[in-house]
mmCIF file with all atom_site columns, C-alpha atoms in Angstrom:
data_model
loop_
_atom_site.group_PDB
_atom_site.id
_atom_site.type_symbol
_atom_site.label_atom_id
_atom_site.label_alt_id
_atom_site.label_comp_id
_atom_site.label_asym_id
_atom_site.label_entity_id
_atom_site.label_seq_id
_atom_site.pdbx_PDB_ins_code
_atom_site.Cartn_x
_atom_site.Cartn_y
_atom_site.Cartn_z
_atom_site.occupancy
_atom_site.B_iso_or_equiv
_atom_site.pdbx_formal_charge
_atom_site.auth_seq_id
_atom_site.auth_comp_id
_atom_site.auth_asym_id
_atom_site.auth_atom_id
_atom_site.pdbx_PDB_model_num
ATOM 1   C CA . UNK V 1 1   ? 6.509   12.011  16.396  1.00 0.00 ? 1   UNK V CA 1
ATOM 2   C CA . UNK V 1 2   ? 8.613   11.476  13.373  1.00 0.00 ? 2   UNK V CA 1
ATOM 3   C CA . UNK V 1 3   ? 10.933  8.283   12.331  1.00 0.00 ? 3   UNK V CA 1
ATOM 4   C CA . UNK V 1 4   ? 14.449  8.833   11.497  1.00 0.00 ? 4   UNK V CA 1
ATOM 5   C CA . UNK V 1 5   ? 14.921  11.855  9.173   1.00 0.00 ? 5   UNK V CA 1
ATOM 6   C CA . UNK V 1 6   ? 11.376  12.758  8.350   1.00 0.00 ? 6   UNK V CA 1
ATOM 7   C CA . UNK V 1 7   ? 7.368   13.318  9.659   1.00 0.00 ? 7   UNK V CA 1
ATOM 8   C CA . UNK V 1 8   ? 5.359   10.068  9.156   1.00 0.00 ? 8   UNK V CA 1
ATOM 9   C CA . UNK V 1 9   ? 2.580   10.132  7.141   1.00 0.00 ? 9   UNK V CA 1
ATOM 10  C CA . UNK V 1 10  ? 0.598   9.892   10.225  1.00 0.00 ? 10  UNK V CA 1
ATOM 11  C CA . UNK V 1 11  ? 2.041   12.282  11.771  1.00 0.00 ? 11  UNK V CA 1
ATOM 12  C CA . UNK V 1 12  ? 1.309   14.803  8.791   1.00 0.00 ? 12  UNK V CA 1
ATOM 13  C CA . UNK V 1 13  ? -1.810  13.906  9.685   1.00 0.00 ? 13  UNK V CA 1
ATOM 14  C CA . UNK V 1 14  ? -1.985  14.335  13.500  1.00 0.00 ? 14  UNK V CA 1
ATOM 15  C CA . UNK V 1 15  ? -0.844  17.925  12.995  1.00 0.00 ? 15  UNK V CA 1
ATOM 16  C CA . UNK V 1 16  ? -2.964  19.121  9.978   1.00 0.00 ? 16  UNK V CA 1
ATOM 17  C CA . UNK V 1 17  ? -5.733  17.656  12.896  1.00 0.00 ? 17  UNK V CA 1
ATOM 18  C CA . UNK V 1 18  ? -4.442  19.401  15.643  1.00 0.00 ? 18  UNK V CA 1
ATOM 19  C CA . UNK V 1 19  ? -4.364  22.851  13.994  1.00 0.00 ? 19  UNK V CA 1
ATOM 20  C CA . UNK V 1 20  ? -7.490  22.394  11.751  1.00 0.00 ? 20  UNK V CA 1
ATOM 21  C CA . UNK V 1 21  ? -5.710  22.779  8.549   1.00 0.00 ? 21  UNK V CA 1
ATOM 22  C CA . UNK V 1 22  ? -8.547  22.160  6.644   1.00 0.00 ? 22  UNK V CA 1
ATOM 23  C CA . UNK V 1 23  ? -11.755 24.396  8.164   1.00 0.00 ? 23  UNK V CA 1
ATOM 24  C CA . UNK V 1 24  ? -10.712 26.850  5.450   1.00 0.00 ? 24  UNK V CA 1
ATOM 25  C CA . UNK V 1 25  ? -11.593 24.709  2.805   1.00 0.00 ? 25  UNK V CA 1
ATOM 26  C CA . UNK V 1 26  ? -14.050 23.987  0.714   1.00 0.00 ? 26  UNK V CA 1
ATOM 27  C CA . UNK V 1 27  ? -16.791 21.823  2.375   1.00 0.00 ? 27  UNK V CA 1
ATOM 28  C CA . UNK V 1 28  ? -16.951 19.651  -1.119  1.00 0.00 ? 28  UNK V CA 1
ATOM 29  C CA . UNK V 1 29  ? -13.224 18.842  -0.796  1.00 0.00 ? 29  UNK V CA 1
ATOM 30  C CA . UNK V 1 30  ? -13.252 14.815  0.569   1.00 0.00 ? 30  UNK V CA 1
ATOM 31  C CA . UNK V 1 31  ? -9.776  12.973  0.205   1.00 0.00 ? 31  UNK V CA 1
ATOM 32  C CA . UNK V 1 32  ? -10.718 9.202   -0.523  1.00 0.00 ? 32  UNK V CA 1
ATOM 33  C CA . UNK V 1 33  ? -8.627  5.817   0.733   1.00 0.00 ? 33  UNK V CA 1
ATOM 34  C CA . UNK V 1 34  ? -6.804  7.264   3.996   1.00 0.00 ? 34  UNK V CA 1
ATOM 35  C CA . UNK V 1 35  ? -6.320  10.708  2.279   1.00 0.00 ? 35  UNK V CA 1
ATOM 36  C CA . UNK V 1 36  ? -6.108  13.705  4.396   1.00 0.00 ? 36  UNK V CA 1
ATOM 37  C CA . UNK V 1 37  ? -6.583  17.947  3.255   1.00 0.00 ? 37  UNK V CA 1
ATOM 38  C CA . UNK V 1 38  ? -3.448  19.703  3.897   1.00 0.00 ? 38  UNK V CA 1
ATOM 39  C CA . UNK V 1 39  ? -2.653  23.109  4.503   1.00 0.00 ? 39  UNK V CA 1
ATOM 40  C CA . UNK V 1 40  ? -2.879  23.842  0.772   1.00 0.00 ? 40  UNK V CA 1
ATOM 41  C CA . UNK V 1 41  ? -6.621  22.452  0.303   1.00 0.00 ? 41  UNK V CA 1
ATOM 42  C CA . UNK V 1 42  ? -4.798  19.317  -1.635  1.00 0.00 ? 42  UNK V CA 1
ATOM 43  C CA . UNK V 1 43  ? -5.632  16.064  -0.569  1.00 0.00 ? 43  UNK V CA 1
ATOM 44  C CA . UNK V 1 44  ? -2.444  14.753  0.965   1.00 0.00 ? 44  UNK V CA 1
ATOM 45  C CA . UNK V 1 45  ? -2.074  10.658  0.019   1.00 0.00 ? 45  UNK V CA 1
ATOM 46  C CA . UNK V 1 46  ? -1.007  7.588   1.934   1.00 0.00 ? 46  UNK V CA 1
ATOM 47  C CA . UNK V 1 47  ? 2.152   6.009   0.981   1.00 0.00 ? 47  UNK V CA 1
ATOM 48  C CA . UNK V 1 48  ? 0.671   4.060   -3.222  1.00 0.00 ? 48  UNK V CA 1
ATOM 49  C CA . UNK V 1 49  ? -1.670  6.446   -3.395  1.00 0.00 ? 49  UNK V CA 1
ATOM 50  C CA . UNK V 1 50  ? -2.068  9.639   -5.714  1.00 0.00 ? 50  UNK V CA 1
ATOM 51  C CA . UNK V 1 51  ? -4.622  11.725  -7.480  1.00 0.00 ? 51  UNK V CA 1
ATOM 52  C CA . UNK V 1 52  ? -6.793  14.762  -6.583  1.00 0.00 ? 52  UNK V CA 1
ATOM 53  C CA . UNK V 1 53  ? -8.473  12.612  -4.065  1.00 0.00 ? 53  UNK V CA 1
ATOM 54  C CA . UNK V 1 54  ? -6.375  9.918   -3.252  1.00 0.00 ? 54  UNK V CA 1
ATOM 55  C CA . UNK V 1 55  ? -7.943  7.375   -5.496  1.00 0.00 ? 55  UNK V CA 1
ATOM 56  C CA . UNK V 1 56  ? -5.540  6.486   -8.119  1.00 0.00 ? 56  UNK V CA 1
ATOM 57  C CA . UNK V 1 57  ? -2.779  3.961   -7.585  1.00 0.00 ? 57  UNK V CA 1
ATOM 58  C CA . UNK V 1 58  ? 1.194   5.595   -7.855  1.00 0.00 ? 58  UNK V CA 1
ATOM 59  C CA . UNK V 1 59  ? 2.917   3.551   -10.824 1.00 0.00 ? 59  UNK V CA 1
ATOM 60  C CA . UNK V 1 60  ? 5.648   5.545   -10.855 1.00 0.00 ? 60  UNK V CA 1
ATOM 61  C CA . UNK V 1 61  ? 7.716   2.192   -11.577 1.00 0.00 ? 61  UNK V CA 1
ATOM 62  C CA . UNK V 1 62  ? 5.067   1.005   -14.538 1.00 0.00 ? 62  UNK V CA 1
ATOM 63  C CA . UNK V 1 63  ? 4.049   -1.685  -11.956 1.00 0.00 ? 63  UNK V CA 1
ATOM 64  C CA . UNK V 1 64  ? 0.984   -2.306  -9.729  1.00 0.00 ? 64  UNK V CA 1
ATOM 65  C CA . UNK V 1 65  ? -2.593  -1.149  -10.437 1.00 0.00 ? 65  UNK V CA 1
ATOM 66  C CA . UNK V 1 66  ? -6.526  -0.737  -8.825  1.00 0.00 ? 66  UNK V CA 1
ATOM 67  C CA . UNK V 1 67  ? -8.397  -4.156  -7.946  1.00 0.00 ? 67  UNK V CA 1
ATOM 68  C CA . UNK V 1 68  ? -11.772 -3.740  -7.367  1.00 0.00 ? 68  UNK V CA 1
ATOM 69  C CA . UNK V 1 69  ? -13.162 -7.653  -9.400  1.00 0.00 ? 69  UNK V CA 1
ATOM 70  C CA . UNK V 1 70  ? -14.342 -10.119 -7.578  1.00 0.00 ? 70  UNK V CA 1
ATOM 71  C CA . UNK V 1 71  ? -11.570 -11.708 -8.559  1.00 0.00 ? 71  UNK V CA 1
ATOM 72  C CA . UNK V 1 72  ? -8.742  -11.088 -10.258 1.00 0.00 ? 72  UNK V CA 1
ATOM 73  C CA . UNK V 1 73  ? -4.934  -11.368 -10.205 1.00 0.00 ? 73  UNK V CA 1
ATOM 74  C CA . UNK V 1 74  ? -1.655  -9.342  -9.761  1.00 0.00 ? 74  UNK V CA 1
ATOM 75  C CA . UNK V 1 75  ? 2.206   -10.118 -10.585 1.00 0.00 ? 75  UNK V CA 1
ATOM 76  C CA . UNK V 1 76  ? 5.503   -8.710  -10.055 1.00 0.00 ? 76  UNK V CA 1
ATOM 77  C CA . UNK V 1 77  ? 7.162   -6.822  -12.803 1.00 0.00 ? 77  UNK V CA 1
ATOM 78  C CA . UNK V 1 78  ? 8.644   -9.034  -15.194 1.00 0.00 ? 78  UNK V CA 1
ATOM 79  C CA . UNK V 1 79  ? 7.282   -12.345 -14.045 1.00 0.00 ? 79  UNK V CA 1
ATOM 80  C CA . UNK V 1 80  ? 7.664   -15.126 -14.879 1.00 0.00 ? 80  UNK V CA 1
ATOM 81  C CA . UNK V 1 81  ? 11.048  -13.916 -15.096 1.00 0.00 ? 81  UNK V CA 1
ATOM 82  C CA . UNK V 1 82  ? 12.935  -12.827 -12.226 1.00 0.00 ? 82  UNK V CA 1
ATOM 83  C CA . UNK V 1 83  ? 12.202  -8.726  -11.419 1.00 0.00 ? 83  UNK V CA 1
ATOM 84  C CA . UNK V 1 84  ? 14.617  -5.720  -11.162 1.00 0.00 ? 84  UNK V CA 1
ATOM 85  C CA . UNK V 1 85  ? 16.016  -3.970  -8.556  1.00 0.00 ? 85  UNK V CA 1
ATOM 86  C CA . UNK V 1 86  ? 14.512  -1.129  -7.381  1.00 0.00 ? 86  UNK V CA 1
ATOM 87  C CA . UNK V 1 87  ? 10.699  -1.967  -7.657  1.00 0.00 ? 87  UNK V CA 1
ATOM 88  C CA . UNK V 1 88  ? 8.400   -0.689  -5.877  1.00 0.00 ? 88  UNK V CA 1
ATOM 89  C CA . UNK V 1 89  ? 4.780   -1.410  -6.706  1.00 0.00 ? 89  UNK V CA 1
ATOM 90  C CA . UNK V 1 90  ? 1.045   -0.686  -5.231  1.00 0.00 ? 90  UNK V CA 1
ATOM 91  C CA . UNK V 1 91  ? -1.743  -2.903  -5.898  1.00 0.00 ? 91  UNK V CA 1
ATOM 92  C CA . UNK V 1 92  ? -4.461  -1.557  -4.076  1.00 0.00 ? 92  UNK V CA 1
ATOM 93  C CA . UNK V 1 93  ? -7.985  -4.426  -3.766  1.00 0.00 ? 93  UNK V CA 1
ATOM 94  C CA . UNK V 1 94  ? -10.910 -2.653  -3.293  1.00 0.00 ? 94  UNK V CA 1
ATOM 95  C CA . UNK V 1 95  ? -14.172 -4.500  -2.357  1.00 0.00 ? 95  UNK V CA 1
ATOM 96  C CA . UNK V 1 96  ? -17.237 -3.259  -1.776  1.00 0.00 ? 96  UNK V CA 1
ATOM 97  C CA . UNK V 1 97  ? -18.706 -2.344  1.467   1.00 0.00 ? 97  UNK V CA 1
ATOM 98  C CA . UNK V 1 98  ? -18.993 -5.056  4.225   1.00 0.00 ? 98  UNK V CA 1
ATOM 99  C CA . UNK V 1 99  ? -16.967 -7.266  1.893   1.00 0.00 ? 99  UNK V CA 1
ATOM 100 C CA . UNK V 1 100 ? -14.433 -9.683  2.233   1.00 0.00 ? 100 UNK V CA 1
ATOM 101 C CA . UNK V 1 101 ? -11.211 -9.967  0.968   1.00 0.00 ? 101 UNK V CA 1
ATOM 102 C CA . UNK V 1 102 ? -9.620  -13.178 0.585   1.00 0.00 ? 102 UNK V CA 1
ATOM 103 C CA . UNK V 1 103 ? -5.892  -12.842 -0.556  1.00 0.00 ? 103 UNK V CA 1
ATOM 104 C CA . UNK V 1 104 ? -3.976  -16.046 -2.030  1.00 0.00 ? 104 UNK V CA 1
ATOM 105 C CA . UNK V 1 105 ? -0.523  -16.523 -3.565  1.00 0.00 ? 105 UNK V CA 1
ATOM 106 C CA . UNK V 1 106 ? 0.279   -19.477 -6.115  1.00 0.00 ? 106 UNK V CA 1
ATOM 107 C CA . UNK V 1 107 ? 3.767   -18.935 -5.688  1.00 0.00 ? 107 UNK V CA 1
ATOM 108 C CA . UNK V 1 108 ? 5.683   -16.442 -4.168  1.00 0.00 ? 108 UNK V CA 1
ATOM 109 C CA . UNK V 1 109 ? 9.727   -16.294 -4.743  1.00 0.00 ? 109 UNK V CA 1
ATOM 110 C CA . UNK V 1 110 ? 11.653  -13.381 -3.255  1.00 0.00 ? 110 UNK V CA 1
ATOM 111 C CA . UNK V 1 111 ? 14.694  -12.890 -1.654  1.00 0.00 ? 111 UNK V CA 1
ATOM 112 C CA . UNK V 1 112 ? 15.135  -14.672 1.317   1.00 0.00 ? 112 UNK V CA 1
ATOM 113 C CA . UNK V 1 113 ? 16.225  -12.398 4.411   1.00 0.00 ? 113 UNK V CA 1
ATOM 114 C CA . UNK V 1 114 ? 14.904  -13.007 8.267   1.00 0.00 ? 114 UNK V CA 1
ATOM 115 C CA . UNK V 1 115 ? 13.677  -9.993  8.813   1.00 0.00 ? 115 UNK V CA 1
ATOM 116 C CA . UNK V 1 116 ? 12.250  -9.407  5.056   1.00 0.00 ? 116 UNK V CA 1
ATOM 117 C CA . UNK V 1 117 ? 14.916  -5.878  5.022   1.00 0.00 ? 117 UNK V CA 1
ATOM 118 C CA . UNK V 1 118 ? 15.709  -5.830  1.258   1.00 0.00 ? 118 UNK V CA 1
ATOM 119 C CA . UNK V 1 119 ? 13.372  -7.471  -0.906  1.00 0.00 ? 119 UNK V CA 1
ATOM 120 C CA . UNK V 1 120 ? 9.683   -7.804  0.207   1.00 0.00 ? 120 UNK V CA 1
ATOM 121 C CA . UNK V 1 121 ? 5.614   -7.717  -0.174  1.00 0.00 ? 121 UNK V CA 1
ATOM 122 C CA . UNK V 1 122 ? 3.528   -6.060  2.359   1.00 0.00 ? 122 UNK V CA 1
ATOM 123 C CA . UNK V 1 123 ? 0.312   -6.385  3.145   1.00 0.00 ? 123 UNK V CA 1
ATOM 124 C CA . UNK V 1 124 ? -1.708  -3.555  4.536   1.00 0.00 ? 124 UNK V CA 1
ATOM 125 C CA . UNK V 1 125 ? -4.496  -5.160  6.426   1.00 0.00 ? 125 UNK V CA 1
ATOM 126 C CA . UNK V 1 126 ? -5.462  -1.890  8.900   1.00 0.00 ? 126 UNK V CA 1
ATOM 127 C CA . UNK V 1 127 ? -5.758  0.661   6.598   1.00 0.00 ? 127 UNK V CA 1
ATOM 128 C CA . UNK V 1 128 ? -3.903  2.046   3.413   1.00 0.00 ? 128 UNK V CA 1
ATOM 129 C CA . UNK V 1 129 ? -1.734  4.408   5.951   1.00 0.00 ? 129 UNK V CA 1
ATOM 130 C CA . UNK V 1 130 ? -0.676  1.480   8.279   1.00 0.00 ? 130 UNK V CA 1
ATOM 131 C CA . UNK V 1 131 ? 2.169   -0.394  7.982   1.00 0.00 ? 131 UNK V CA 1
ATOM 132 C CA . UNK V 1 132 ? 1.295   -4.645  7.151   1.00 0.00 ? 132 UNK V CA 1
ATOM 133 C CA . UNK V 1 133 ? 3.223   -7.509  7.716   1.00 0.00 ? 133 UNK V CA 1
ATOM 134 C CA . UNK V 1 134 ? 6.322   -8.165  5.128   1.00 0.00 ? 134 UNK V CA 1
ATOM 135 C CA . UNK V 1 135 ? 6.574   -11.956 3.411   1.00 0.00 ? 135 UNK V CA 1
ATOM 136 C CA . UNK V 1 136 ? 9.818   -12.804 1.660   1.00 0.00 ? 136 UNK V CA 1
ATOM 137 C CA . UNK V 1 137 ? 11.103  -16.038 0.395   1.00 0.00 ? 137 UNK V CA 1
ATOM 138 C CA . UNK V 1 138 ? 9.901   -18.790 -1.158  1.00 0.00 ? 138 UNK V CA 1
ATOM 139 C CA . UNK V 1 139 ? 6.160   -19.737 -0.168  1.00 0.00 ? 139 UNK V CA 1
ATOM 140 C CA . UNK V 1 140 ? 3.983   -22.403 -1.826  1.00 0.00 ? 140 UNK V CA 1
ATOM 141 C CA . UNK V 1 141 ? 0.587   -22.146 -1.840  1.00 0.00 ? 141 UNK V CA 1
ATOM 142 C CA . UNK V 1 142 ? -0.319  -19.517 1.182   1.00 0.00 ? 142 UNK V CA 1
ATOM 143 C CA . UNK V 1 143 ? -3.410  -17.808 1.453   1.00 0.00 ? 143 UNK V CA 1
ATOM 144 C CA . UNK V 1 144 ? -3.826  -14.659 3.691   1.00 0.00 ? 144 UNK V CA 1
ATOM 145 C CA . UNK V 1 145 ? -7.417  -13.748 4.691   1.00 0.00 ? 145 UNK V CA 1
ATOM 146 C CA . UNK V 1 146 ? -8.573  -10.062 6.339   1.00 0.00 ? 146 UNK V CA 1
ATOM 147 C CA . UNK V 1 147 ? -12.309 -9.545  6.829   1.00 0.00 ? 147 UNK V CA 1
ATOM 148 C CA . UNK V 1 148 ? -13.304 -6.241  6.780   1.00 0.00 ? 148 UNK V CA 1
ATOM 149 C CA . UNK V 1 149 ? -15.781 -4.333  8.480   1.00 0.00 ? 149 UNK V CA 1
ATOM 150 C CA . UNK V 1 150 ? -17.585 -0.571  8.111   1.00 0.00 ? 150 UNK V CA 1
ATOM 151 C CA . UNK V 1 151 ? -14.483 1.013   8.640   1.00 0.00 ? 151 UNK V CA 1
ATOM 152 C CA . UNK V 1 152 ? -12.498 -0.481  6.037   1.00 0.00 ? 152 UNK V CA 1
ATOM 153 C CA . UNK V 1 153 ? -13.398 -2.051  2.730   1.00 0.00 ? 153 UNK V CA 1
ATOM 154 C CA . UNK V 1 154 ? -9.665  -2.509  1.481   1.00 0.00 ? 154 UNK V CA 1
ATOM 155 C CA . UNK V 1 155 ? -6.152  -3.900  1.100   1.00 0.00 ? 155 UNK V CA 1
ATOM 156 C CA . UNK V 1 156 ? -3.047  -2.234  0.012   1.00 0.00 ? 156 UNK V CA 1
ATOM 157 C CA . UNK V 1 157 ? -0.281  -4.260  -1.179  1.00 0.00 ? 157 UNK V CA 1
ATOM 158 C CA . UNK V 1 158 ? 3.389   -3.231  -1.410  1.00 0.00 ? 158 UNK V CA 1
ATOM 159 C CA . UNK V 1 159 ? 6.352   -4.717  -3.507  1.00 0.00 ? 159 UNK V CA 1
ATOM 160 C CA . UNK V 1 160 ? 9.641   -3.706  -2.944  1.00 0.00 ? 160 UNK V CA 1
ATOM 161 C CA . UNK V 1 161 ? 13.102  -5.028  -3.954  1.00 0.00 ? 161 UNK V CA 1
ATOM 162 C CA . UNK V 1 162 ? 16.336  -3.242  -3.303  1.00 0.00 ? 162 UNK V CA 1
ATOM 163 C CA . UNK V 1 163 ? 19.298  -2.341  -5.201  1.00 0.00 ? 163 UNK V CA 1
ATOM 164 C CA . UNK V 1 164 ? 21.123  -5.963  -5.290  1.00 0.00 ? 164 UNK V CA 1
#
């Protein structure tokens, strides 16, 4: 359990589990989007997520937002100018039941690193708690598709860019 220097978010959740945090709650309290009840009755949110229930997107940097269109697009912060450091944004697509989510990128410019460790976009394609796969650089026209089935009508997506 545990990465580095604190409890995942997963784990969080594998304990409250473990020692039924929640059976003295209220029945009515359901956490939405991953969410969890934690040993104060709060709903306890997956990494872009906040609200009572889990069902509001975090914009603590005045970036990112709640997709639920048919279509529709998103954009870093600043664009079509280059962005700051120290983004972080959360634009969280969410399609109806059974539905699928096609994902495509006109362009896509960000700091080029092998491993994608400083500046990055993830895409959560298991879950709003799971971890996705990181794209940096610069990509032409890519499209990423997920299909989703009953357990999952969603896709998180997470901007980040570092301090340089």
């Amino acid at each position: 359990m545990g990465q580095r220097d604190h409890l995942t978010f997963i784990d969080l959740m594998t304990v409250n589990k473990m020692f039924l945090c929640a059976v003295k709650c209220p029945s009515s309290l359901t956490c939405a989007n991953g969410g969890f009840i934690g040993v104060g009755c709060n709903c306890i949110c997956p990494d872009g997520l906040t609200g009572d229930k889990c069902d509001r997107v975090d914009r603590t940097s005045d970036c990112g937002n709640l997709l639920t269109s048919s279509e529709g697009h998103f954009q870093s912060p600043n664009y079509p100018n280059n962005y700051g450091n120290n983004e972080t944004c959360y634009w969280f697509i969410k399609g109806g039941p059974l539905s699928k989510i096609e994902l495509s990128f006109d362009s896509l410019n960000i700091e080029k690193e092998e491993s994608c460790l400083y500046d990055w976009l993830e895409v959560r394609t298991n879950g709003t708690h799971l971890p996705g796969s990181r794209i940096c650089g610069h990509i032409g026209l890519t499209t990423i598709q997920a299909a989703y089935a009953v357990e999952s009508d969603s896709l998180m997506i997470k901007f980040k860019s570092d301090g340089d």
